[in-house]
Amino acid sequence: MLGVGAPLLGSIEPTERADAARNRQLLLDAAQELVREHGVDSLTMDALAKRAGVGKGTVFRRFGSRAGLMVALLDHSEHKYQHGFMFGPPPLGPGAPPVDRLIAFGRARLLDIEVEGDLYRAAENGEAGDRYSGPPYMLLKAHVSMLLREADVAGEVPLLADGLLADLGAALVMHQMHALGYSREQIGDNWEAFVRRVVTPRSPVE
Amino acid sequence: MLGVGAPLLGSIEPTERADAARNRQLLLDAAQELVREHGVDSLTMDALAKRAGVGKGTVFRRFGSRAGLMVALLDHSEHKYQHGFMFGPPPLGPGAPPVDRLIAFGRARLLDIEVEGDLYRAAENGEAGDRYSGPPYMLLKAHVSMLLREADVAGEVPLLADGLLADLGAALVMHQMHALGYSREQIGDNWEAFVRRVVTPRSPVE
């Protein structure tokens, strides 16, 4: 019996883990839809359970609390974005000229901030002085720096990358949208103008 | 007696107020020197009293607490900076071309952040989402916007001003100085490159 049971257990466990991971993904996708449709305040453990068609207990078991759900959701959203600019289709992903990728990078970020800005802003404030040393920021910066180098931009690339990324801060963008009344398109157009001016290729004499 | 006493009282009161204001200025100048020489942690009510040659009670009466002193010091520092770019000598103040004024504006801010960054960063975090609606930020933005218009820059000036100012955020600059090891000069040179690229005058066809 052991000879049969052991392999069976061995094959069930990974499947259960894969199921758990898939269920977690489904719950996070449902949470993201809720936030996109009705704002972050609409995202309660109750509402998520209803939306995903599971019991409230399942939601609590997965995320522990609403705060835990928020962290998981931000992580989920950052991962989707990271996946998009690293492996997704052009112009955000590989295969387009660096300037076009930078422009798409900003416009995609603005969309995320428009729908999940509260999450991003909370993360910016929460990490306090640590924000710029955290893995999410470092990955964005590495990506922007790579594109600036690919575009053969003159100057100190890491500092230029910081300067560009600062223009995409969630608190700033939310202020521009909600306090100043700019549309995502207007802010995206400004990002594009910003990028096109900063990405001045190295002149032959430099 | 009343005929004599009343004018006397009237003339003493303003003098006392002027004295109080002058003493407050002297205390804040002494506090600023302490921070510039030994860092913000060195600034205690005791140290300030010794430095200014007054009793500790005087310092507490003026500022209430160390936190009150910090707020007053930031205010003092912002006012000096504001006075410099609005009324001071060129290139920071009026009389220089707008691009030169913008470059000087950033370099002066970097000096303030180098010596009082903790204060500025605490203010950025403390005001949370409100940072961009507060009077200090709005004054900086009005000034940068004015210079961008004077330079006849194409595009949505308030958004470009936000983008430039984001590059001078205290938390970002302190990360660049302390975590990444850039000097103030290097960050200033990057600011200058940033400004020169963003301030592209409107082309005749636009």
GROMACS .gro file of C-alpha atoms in nm:
model
  412
    1MET     CA    1   0.000   0.000   0.000
    2LEU     CA    2   0.282   0.237   0.087
    3GLY     CA    3   0.431   0.182  -0.255
    4VAL     CA    4   0.108   0.305  -0.411
    5GLY     CA    5   0.015   0.564  -0.150
    6ALA     CA    6   0.343   0.755  -0.152
    7PRO     CA    7   0.344   0.853  -0.521
    8LEU     CA    8  -0.026   0.937  -0.500
    9LEU     CA    9   0.031   1.175  -0.207
   10GLY     CA   10   0.325   1.311  -0.396
   11SER     CA   11   0.108   1.391  -0.695
   12ILE     CA   12  -0.186   1.527  -0.498
   13GLU     CA   13   0.015   1.780  -0.297
   14PRO     CA   14   0.147   1.986  -0.591
   15THR     CA   15  -0.201   1.981  -0.744
   16GLU     CA   16  -0.350   2.118  -0.421
   17ARG     CA   17  -0.082   2.384  -0.412
   18ALA     CA   18  -0.149   2.472  -0.774
   19ASP     CA   19  -0.522   2.491  -0.695
   20ALA     CA   20  -0.453   2.720  -0.402
   21ALA     CA   21  -0.238   2.946  -0.616
   22ARG     CA   22  -0.502   2.951  -0.890
   23ASN     CA   23  -0.776   3.034  -0.640
   24ARG     CA   24  -0.564   3.311  -0.497
   25GLN     CA   25  -0.516   3.453  -0.849
   26LEU     CA   26  -0.892   3.434  -0.914
   27LEU     CA   27  -0.967   3.613  -0.588
   28LEU     CA   28  -0.712   3.885  -0.665
   29ASP     CA   29  -0.847   3.930  -1.016
   30ALA     CA   30  -1.196   3.968  -0.870
   31ALA     CA   31  -1.063   4.217  -0.612
   32GLN     CA   32  -0.893   4.418  -0.886
   33GLU     CA   33  -1.216   4.427  -1.089
   34LEU     CA   34  -1.408   4.551  -0.784
   35VAL     CA   35  -1.157   4.832  -0.727
   36ARG     CA   36  -1.156   4.929  -1.095
   37GLU     CA   37  -1.535   4.938  -1.107
   38HIS     CA   38  -1.629   5.086  -0.772
   39GLY     CA   39  -1.316   5.227  -0.609
   40VAL     CA   40  -1.098   5.100  -0.329
   41ASP     CA   41  -1.356   5.171  -0.057
   42SER     CA   42  -1.592   4.916  -0.214
   43LEU     CA   43  -1.339   4.642  -0.154
   44THR     CA   44  -1.453   4.463   0.160
   45MET     CA   45  -1.397   4.098   0.249
   46ASP     CA   46  -1.775   4.053   0.213
   47ALA     CA   47  -1.794   4.213  -0.130
   48LEU     CA   48  -1.499   4.011  -0.254
   49ALA     CA   49  -1.650   3.683  -0.130
   50LYS     CA   50  -1.975   3.765  -0.309
   51ARG     CA   51  -1.801   3.869  -0.628
   52ALA     CA   52  -1.584   3.556  -0.638
   53GLY     CA   53  -1.870   3.327  -0.533
   54VAL     CA   54  -1.688   3.187  -0.230
   55GLY     CA   55  -1.753   3.193   0.143
   56LYS     CA   56  -1.627   3.487   0.349
   57GLY     CA   57  -1.418   3.238   0.550
   58THR     CA   58  -1.221   3.148   0.238
   59VAL     CA   59  -1.132   3.514   0.180
   60PHE     CA   60  -1.018   3.555   0.540
   61ARG     CA   61  -0.816   3.231   0.525
   62ARG     CA   62  -0.633   3.353   0.214
   63PHE     CA   63  -0.555   3.712   0.318
   64GLY     CA   64  -0.600   3.729   0.694
   65SER     CA   65  -0.753   4.077   0.695
   66ARG     CA   66  -0.855   4.362   0.465
   67ALA     CA   67  -0.505   4.509   0.514
   68GLY     CA   68  -0.354   4.177   0.408
   69LEU     CA   69  -0.578   4.176   0.102
   70MET     CA   70  -0.460   4.528   0.013
   71VAL     CA   71  -0.095   4.426   0.031
   72ALA     CA   72  -0.163   4.117  -0.181
   73LEU     CA   73  -0.356   4.326  -0.433
   74LEU     CA   74  -0.079   4.583  -0.470
   75ASP     CA   75   0.169   4.302  -0.515
   76HIS     CA   76  -0.058   4.142  -0.776
   77SER     CA   77  -0.095   4.472  -0.960
   78GLU     CA   78   0.281   4.546  -0.950
   79HIS     CA   79   0.352   4.197  -1.082
   80LYS     CA   80   0.112   4.239  -1.373
   81TYR     CA   81   0.277   4.571  -1.457
   82GLN     CA   82   0.628   4.425  -1.423
   83HIS     CA   83   0.531   4.133  -1.640
   84GLY     CA   84   0.390   4.374  -1.897
   85PHE     CA   85   0.702   4.584  -1.935
   86MET     CA   86   0.944   4.291  -1.915
   87PHE     CA   87   0.770   4.021  -2.119
   88GLY     CA   88   0.449   4.167  -2.264
   89PRO     CA   89   0.378   4.279  -2.619
   90PRO     CA   90   0.532   4.601  -2.756
   91PRO     CA   91   0.534   4.897  -2.721
   92LEU     CA   92   0.532   4.833  -2.343
   93GLY     CA   93   0.726   4.509  -2.375
   94PRO     CA   94   1.038   4.426  -2.578
   95GLY     CA   95   1.043   4.489  -2.952
   96ALA     CA   96   0.970   4.862  -2.974
   97PRO     CA   97   1.218   5.153  -2.977
   98PRO     CA   98   1.322   5.261  -2.624
   99VAL     CA   99   1.143   5.598  -2.640
  100ASP     CA  100   0.815   5.430  -2.738
  101ARG     CA  101   0.862   5.178  -2.456
  102LEU     CA  102   0.922   5.459  -2.205
  103ILE     CA  103   0.609   5.640  -2.320
  104ALA     CA  104   0.402   5.321  -2.293
  105PHE     CA  105   0.559   5.251  -1.952
  106GLY     CA  106   0.430   5.582  -1.818
  107ARG     CA  107   0.087   5.557  -1.976
  108ALA     CA  108   0.038   5.206  -1.834
  109ARG     CA  109   0.144   5.327  -1.491
  110LEU     CA  110  -0.102   5.616  -1.509
  111LEU     CA  111  -0.382   5.371  -1.581
  112ASP     CA  112  -0.284   5.165  -1.276
  113ILE     CA  113  -0.271   5.480  -1.063
  114GLU     CA  114  -0.610   5.593  -1.192
  115VAL     CA  115  -0.772   5.269  -1.079
  116GLU     CA  116  -0.555   5.167  -0.784
  117GLY     CA  117  -0.394   5.495  -0.683
  118ASP     CA  118  -0.498   5.461  -0.319
  119LEU     CA  119  -0.303   5.138  -0.293
  120TYR     CA  120   0.007   5.284  -0.458
  121ARG     CA  121  -0.008   5.604  -0.255
  122ALA     CA  122  -0.044   5.413   0.070
  123ALA     CA  123   0.263   5.209  -0.025
  124GLU     CA  124   0.460   5.528  -0.105
  125ASN     CA  125   0.377   5.679   0.233
  126GLY     CA  126   0.404   5.357   0.429
  127GLU     CA  127   0.756   5.277   0.318
  128ALA     CA  128   0.857   5.633   0.420
  129GLY     CA  129   1.228   5.688   0.356
  130ASP     CA  130   1.260   5.328   0.242
  131ARG     CA  131   1.050   5.369  -0.073
  132TYR     CA  132   1.347   5.418  -0.305
  133SER     CA  133   1.534   5.117  -0.163
  134GLY     CA  134   1.242   4.877  -0.196
  135PRO     CA  135   1.237   4.607  -0.466
  136PRO     CA  136   0.936   4.749  -0.660
  137TYR     CA  137   1.102   5.088  -0.707
  138MET     CA  138   1.440   4.934  -0.786
  139LEU     CA  139   1.286   4.722  -1.060
  140LEU     CA  140   1.112   5.023  -1.219
  141LYS     CA  141   1.437   5.216  -1.201
  142ALA     CA  142   1.642   4.934  -1.353
  143HIS     CA  143   1.395   4.913  -1.639
  144VAL     CA  144   1.389   5.290  -1.707
  145SER     CA  145   1.770   5.304  -1.681
  146MET     CA  146   1.802   5.020  -1.932
  147LEU     CA  147   1.579   5.202  -2.180
  148LEU     CA  148   1.767   5.531  -2.130
  149ARG     CA  149   2.097   5.351  -2.201
  150GLU     CA  150   1.942   5.180  -2.503
  151ALA     CA  151   1.841   5.525  -2.629
  152ASP     CA  152   2.204   5.632  -2.576
  153VAL     CA  153   2.105   5.922  -2.352
  154ALA     CA  154   2.379   6.153  -2.227
  155GLY     CA  155   2.417   6.216  -1.854
  156GLU     CA  156   2.397   6.024  -1.528
  157VAL     CA  157   2.138   5.762  -1.619
  158PRO     CA  158   2.031   5.653  -1.267
  159LEU     CA  159   1.961   6.013  -1.165
  160LEU     CA  160   1.770   6.079  -1.489
  161ALA     CA  161   1.566   5.764  -1.421
  162ASP     CA  162   1.482   5.889  -1.070
  163GLY     CA  163   1.374   6.219  -1.220
  164LEU     CA  164   1.143   6.053  -1.473
  165LEU     CA  165   0.996   5.811  -1.219
  166ALA     CA  166   0.928   6.096  -0.976
  167ASP     CA  167   0.684   6.233  -1.233
  168LEU     CA  168   0.484   5.908  -1.200
  169GLY     CA  169   0.449   5.915  -0.821
  170ALA     CA  170   0.101   5.805  -0.717
  171ALA     CA  171   0.046   6.092  -0.472
  172LEU     CA  172   0.144   6.348  -0.738
  173VAL     CA  173  -0.063   6.191  -1.016
  174MET     CA  174  -0.368   6.159  -0.788
  175HIS     CA  175  -0.333   6.526  -0.697
  176GLN     CA  176  -0.318   6.616  -1.067
  177MET     CA  177  -0.626   6.404  -1.142
  178HIS     CA  178  -0.844   6.478  -0.841
  179ALA     CA  179  -0.738   6.820  -0.713
  180LEU     CA  180  -0.636   6.982  -1.042
  181GLY     CA  181  -0.883   6.800  -1.267
  182TYR     CA  182  -0.643   6.675  -1.535
  183SER     CA  183  -0.746   6.367  -1.733
  184ARG     CA  184  -0.525   6.061  -1.760
  185GLU     CA  185  -0.474   6.148  -2.127
  186GLN     CA  186  -0.346   6.498  -2.044
  187ILE     CA  187  -0.108   6.363  -1.782
  188GLY     CA  188   0.003   6.093  -2.029
  189ASP     CA  189   0.066   6.356  -2.296
  190ASN     CA  190   0.277   6.553  -2.049
  191TRP     CA  191   0.470   6.234  -1.964
  192GLU     CA  192   0.532   6.181  -2.333
  193ALA     CA  193   0.658   6.539  -2.377
  194PHE     CA  194   0.877   6.496  -2.070
  195VAL     CA  195   1.026   6.170  -2.198
  196ARG     CA  196   1.088   6.303  -2.549
  197ARG     CA  197   1.280   6.601  -2.410
  198VAL     CA  198   1.482   6.409  -2.152
  199VAL     CA  199   1.574   6.137  -2.399
  200THR     CA  200   1.804   6.352  -2.605
  201PRO     CA  201   2.059   6.120  -2.763
  202ARG     CA  202   2.424   6.179  -2.684
  203SER     CA  203   2.564   6.428  -2.936
  204PRO     CA  204   2.862   6.306  -3.144
  205VAL     CA  205   3.103   6.548  -2.972
  206GLU     CA  206   3.023   6.430  -2.615
  207MET     CA  207  -0.007  11.110   3.405
  208LEU     CA  208  -0.245  10.927   3.177
  209GLY     CA  209  -0.170  11.172   2.901
  210VAL     CA  210   0.195  11.085   2.931
  211GLY     CA  211   0.157  10.717   3.018
  212ALA     CA  212  -0.066  10.621   2.729
  213PRO     CA  213   0.169  10.720   2.447
  214LEU     CA  214   0.457  10.567   2.638
  215LEU     CA  215   0.278  10.234   2.669
  216GLY     CA  216   0.184  10.265   2.304
  217SER     CA  217   0.545  10.306   2.206
  218ILE     CA  218   0.680  10.037   2.438
  219GLU     CA  219   0.450   9.762   2.316
  220PRO     CA  220   0.561   9.761   1.949
  221THR     CA  221   0.924   9.775   2.063
  222GLU     CA  222   0.871   9.471   2.282
  223ARG     CA  223   0.706   9.289   1.993
  224ALA     CA  224   0.990   9.386   1.761
  225ASP     CA  225   1.236   9.257   2.022
  226ALA     CA  226   1.046   8.930   2.050
  227ALA     CA  227   1.047   8.887   1.673
  228ARG     CA  228   1.418   8.966   1.655
  229ASN     CA  229   1.497   8.723   1.936
  230ARG     CA  230   1.293   8.455   1.761
  231GLN     CA  231   1.493   8.519   1.442
  232LEU     CA  232   1.821   8.496   1.633
  233LEU     CA  233   1.714   8.168   1.796
  234LEU     CA  234   1.612   8.022   1.459
  235ASP     CA  235   1.937   8.133   1.296
  236ALA     CA  236   2.126   7.963   1.580
  237ALA     CA  237   1.914   7.648   1.538
  238GLN     CA  238   1.983   7.646   1.163
  239GLU     CA  239   2.359   7.678   1.227
  240LEU     CA  240   2.345   7.387   1.472
  241VAL     CA  241   2.167   7.166   1.218
  242ARG     CA  242   2.405   7.266   0.937
  243GLU     CA  243   2.710   7.194   1.153
  244HIS     CA  244   2.607   6.883   1.346
  245GLY     CA  245   2.290   6.741   1.188
  246VAL     CA  246   1.929   6.752   1.297
  247ASP     CA  247   1.979   6.510   1.587
  248SER     CA  248   2.211   6.759   1.756
  249LEU     CA  249   1.928   7.010   1.777
  250THR     CA  250   1.794   6.988   2.133
  251MET     CA  251   1.631   7.264   2.338
  252ASP     CA  252   1.938   7.253   2.564
  253ALA     CA  253   2.190   7.280   2.282
  254LEU     CA  254   1.998   7.567   2.126
  255ALA     CA  255   1.981   7.757   2.458
  256LYS     CA  256   2.359   7.717   2.504
  257ARG     CA  257   2.434   7.819   2.146
  258ALA     CA  258   2.212   8.127   2.165
  259GLY     CA  259   2.329   8.217   2.517
  260VAL     CA  260   1.980   8.221   2.667
  261GLY     CA  261   1.806   8.017   2.935
  262LYS     CA  262   1.639   7.690   2.844
  263GLY     CA  263   1.309   7.840   2.969
  264THR     CA  264   1.330   8.107   2.698
  265VAL     CA  265   1.362   7.843   2.427
  266PHE     CA  266   1.064   7.650   2.562
  267ARG     CA  267   0.858   7.968   2.591
  268ARG     CA  268   0.925   8.053   2.227
  269PHE     CA  269   0.865   7.713   2.067
  270GLY     CA  270   0.675   7.503   2.322
  271SER     CA  271   0.860   7.180   2.239
  272ARG     CA  272   1.127   7.033   2.015
  273ALA     CA  273   0.853   6.948   1.763
  274GLY     CA  274   0.738   7.311   1.770
  275LEU     CA  275   1.097   7.421   1.714
  276MET     CA  276   1.123   7.188   1.412
  277VAL     CA  277   0.810   7.334   1.253
  278ALA     CA  278   0.935   7.690   1.317
  279LEU     CA  279   1.275   7.601   1.172
  280LEU     CA  280   1.129   7.452   0.855
  281ASP     CA  281   0.912   7.759   0.816
  282HIS     CA  282   1.217   7.981   0.869
  283SER     CA  283   1.417   7.786   0.613
  284GLU     CA  284   1.134   7.788   0.354
  285HIS     CA  285   1.092   8.163   0.403
  286LYS     CA  286   1.462   8.229   0.347
  287TYR     CA  287   1.447   8.018   0.029
  288GLN     CA  288   1.127   8.188  -0.089
  289HIS     CA  289   1.278   8.529  -0.022
  290GLY     CA  290   1.588   8.426  -0.218
  291PHE     CA  291   1.409   8.322  -0.534
  292MET     CA  292   1.154   8.605  -0.524
  293PHE     CA  293   1.362   8.903  -0.411
  294GLY     CA  294   1.726   8.795  -0.378
  295PRO     CA  295   2.017   8.862  -0.613
  296PRO     CA  296   2.039   8.683  -0.953
  297PRO     CA  297   2.070   8.417  -1.078
  298LEU     CA  298   1.832   8.282  -0.809
  299GLY     CA  299   1.641   8.609  -0.785
  300PRO     CA  300   1.506   8.838  -1.059
  301GLY     CA  301   1.738   8.973  -1.328
  302ALA     CA  302   1.878   8.650  -1.481
  303PRO     CA  303   1.740   8.451  -1.779
  304PRO     CA  304   1.467   8.202  -1.672
  305VAL     CA  305   1.678   7.892  -1.741
  306ASP     CA  306   1.960   8.023  -1.522
  307ARG     CA  307   1.708   8.106  -1.250
  308LEU     CA  308   1.562   7.753  -1.268
  309ILE     CA  309   1.908   7.599  -1.241
  310ALA     CA  310   1.993   7.820  -0.941
  311PHE     CA  311   1.652   7.738  -0.787
  312GLY     CA  312   1.733   7.366  -0.791
  313ARG     CA  313   2.091   7.403  -0.670
  314ALA     CA  314   1.978   7.622  -0.378
  315ARG     CA  315   1.710   7.368  -0.287
  316LEU     CA  316   1.966   7.087  -0.293
  317LEU     CA  317   2.183   7.281  -0.048
  318ASP     CA  318   1.884   7.321   0.185
  319ILE     CA  319   1.802   6.951   0.155
  320GLU     CA  320   2.164   6.857   0.222
  321VAL     CA  321   2.163   7.044   0.553
  322GLU     CA  322   1.798   7.024   0.657
  323GLY     CA  323   1.671   6.727   0.460
  324ASP     CA  324   1.528   6.555   0.766
  325LEU     CA  325   1.301   6.851   0.823
  326TYR     CA  326   1.186   6.865   0.462
  327ARG     CA  327   1.135   6.491   0.438
  328ALA     CA  328   0.933   6.487   0.759
  329ALA     CA  329   0.713   6.761   0.613
  330GLU     CA  330   0.667   6.566   0.287
  331ASN     CA  331   0.558   6.256   0.474
  332GLY     CA  332   0.361   6.437   0.743
  333GLU     CA  333   0.137   6.625   0.502
  334ALA     CA  334   0.063   6.292   0.329
  335GLY     CA  335  -0.172   6.340   0.036
  336ASP     CA  336  -0.199   6.708   0.120
  337ARG     CA  337   0.159   6.794   0.033
  338TYR     CA  338   0.079   6.922  -0.315
  339SER     CA  339  -0.208   7.141  -0.191
  340GLY     CA  340  -0.006   7.310   0.084
  341PRO     CA  341   0.111   7.673   0.052
  342PRO     CA  342   0.488   7.592   0.042
  343TYR     CA  343   0.450   7.358  -0.257
  344MET     CA  344   0.207   7.591  -0.432
  345LEU     CA  345   0.452   7.880  -0.405
  346LEU     CA  346   0.738   7.671  -0.548
  347LYS     CA  347   0.511   7.557  -0.831
  348ALA     CA  348   0.390   7.910  -0.909
  349HIS     CA  349   0.752   8.022  -0.930
  350VAL     CA  350   0.867   7.737  -1.154
  351SER     CA  351   0.558   7.781  -1.374
  352MET     CA  352   0.632   8.152  -1.409
  353LEU     CA  353   0.989   8.080  -1.521
  354LEU     CA  354   0.873   7.809  -1.765
  355ARG     CA  355   0.627   8.059  -1.920
  356GLU     CA  356   0.897   8.325  -1.931
  357ALA     CA  357   1.116   8.075  -2.119
  358ASP     CA  358   0.823   8.024  -2.359
  359VAL     CA  359   0.818   7.649  -2.301
  360ALA     CA  360   0.573   7.441  -2.504
  361GLY     CA  361   0.330   7.210  -2.326
  362GLU     CA  362   0.113   7.208  -2.013
  363VAL     CA  363   0.320   7.429  -1.785
  364PRO     CA  364   0.170   7.327  -1.446
  365LEU     CA  365   0.232   6.958  -1.520
  366LEU     CA  366   0.585   7.026  -1.639
  367ALA     CA  367   0.644   7.225  -1.318
  368ASP     CA  368   0.522   6.929  -1.110
  369GLY     CA  369   0.758   6.702  -1.302
  370LEU     CA  370   1.058   6.926  -1.240
  371LEU     CA  371   0.974   6.978  -0.872
  372ALA     CA  372   0.933   6.603  -0.820
  373ASP     CA  373   1.302   6.570  -0.901
  374LEU     CA  374   1.378   6.794  -0.599
  375GLY     CA  375   1.177   6.593  -0.345
  376ALA     CA  376   1.364   6.572  -0.015
  377ALA     CA  377   1.314   6.196   0.029
  378LEU     CA  378   1.444   6.127  -0.324
  379VAL     CA  379   1.743   6.361  -0.295
  380MET     CA  380   1.838   6.220   0.046
  381HIS     CA  381   1.823   5.869  -0.099
  382GLN     CA  382   2.051   5.979  -0.384
  383MET     CA  383   2.297   6.140  -0.140
  384HIS     CA  384   2.298   5.888   0.142
  385ALA     CA  385   2.203   5.552  -0.009
  386LEU     CA  386   2.352   5.598  -0.358
  387GLY     CA  387   2.644   5.821  -0.258
  388TYR     CA  388   2.597   6.102  -0.508
  389SER     CA  389   2.740   6.442  -0.418
  390ARG     CA  390   2.529   6.755  -0.416
  391GLU     CA  391   2.726   6.873  -0.718
  392GLN     CA  392   2.640   6.559  -0.917
  393ILE     CA  393   2.272   6.589  -0.830
  394GLY     CA  394   2.287   6.958  -0.917
  395ASP     CA  395   2.446   6.878  -1.254
  396ASN     CA  396   2.169   6.628  -1.322
  397TRP     CA  397   1.911   6.892  -1.227
  398GLU     CA  398   2.075   7.133  -1.471
  399ALA     CA  399   2.070   6.873  -1.751
  400PHE     CA  400   1.706   6.798  -1.670
  401VAL     CA  401   1.607   7.165  -1.679
  402ARG     CA  402   1.797   7.238  -2.000
  403ARG     CA  403   1.618   6.949  -2.175
  404VAL     CA  404   1.270   7.021  -2.041
  405VAL     CA  405   1.296   7.392  -2.118
  406THR     CA  406   1.281   7.353  -2.493
  407PRO     CA  407   1.136   7.674  -2.630
  408ARG     CA  408   0.815   7.648  -2.830
  409SER     CA  409   0.903   7.587  -3.195
  410PRO     CA  410   0.771   7.844  -3.444
  411VAL     CA  411   0.527   7.593  -3.601
  412GLU     CA  412   0.350   7.504  -3.271
   0.00000   0.00000   0.00000
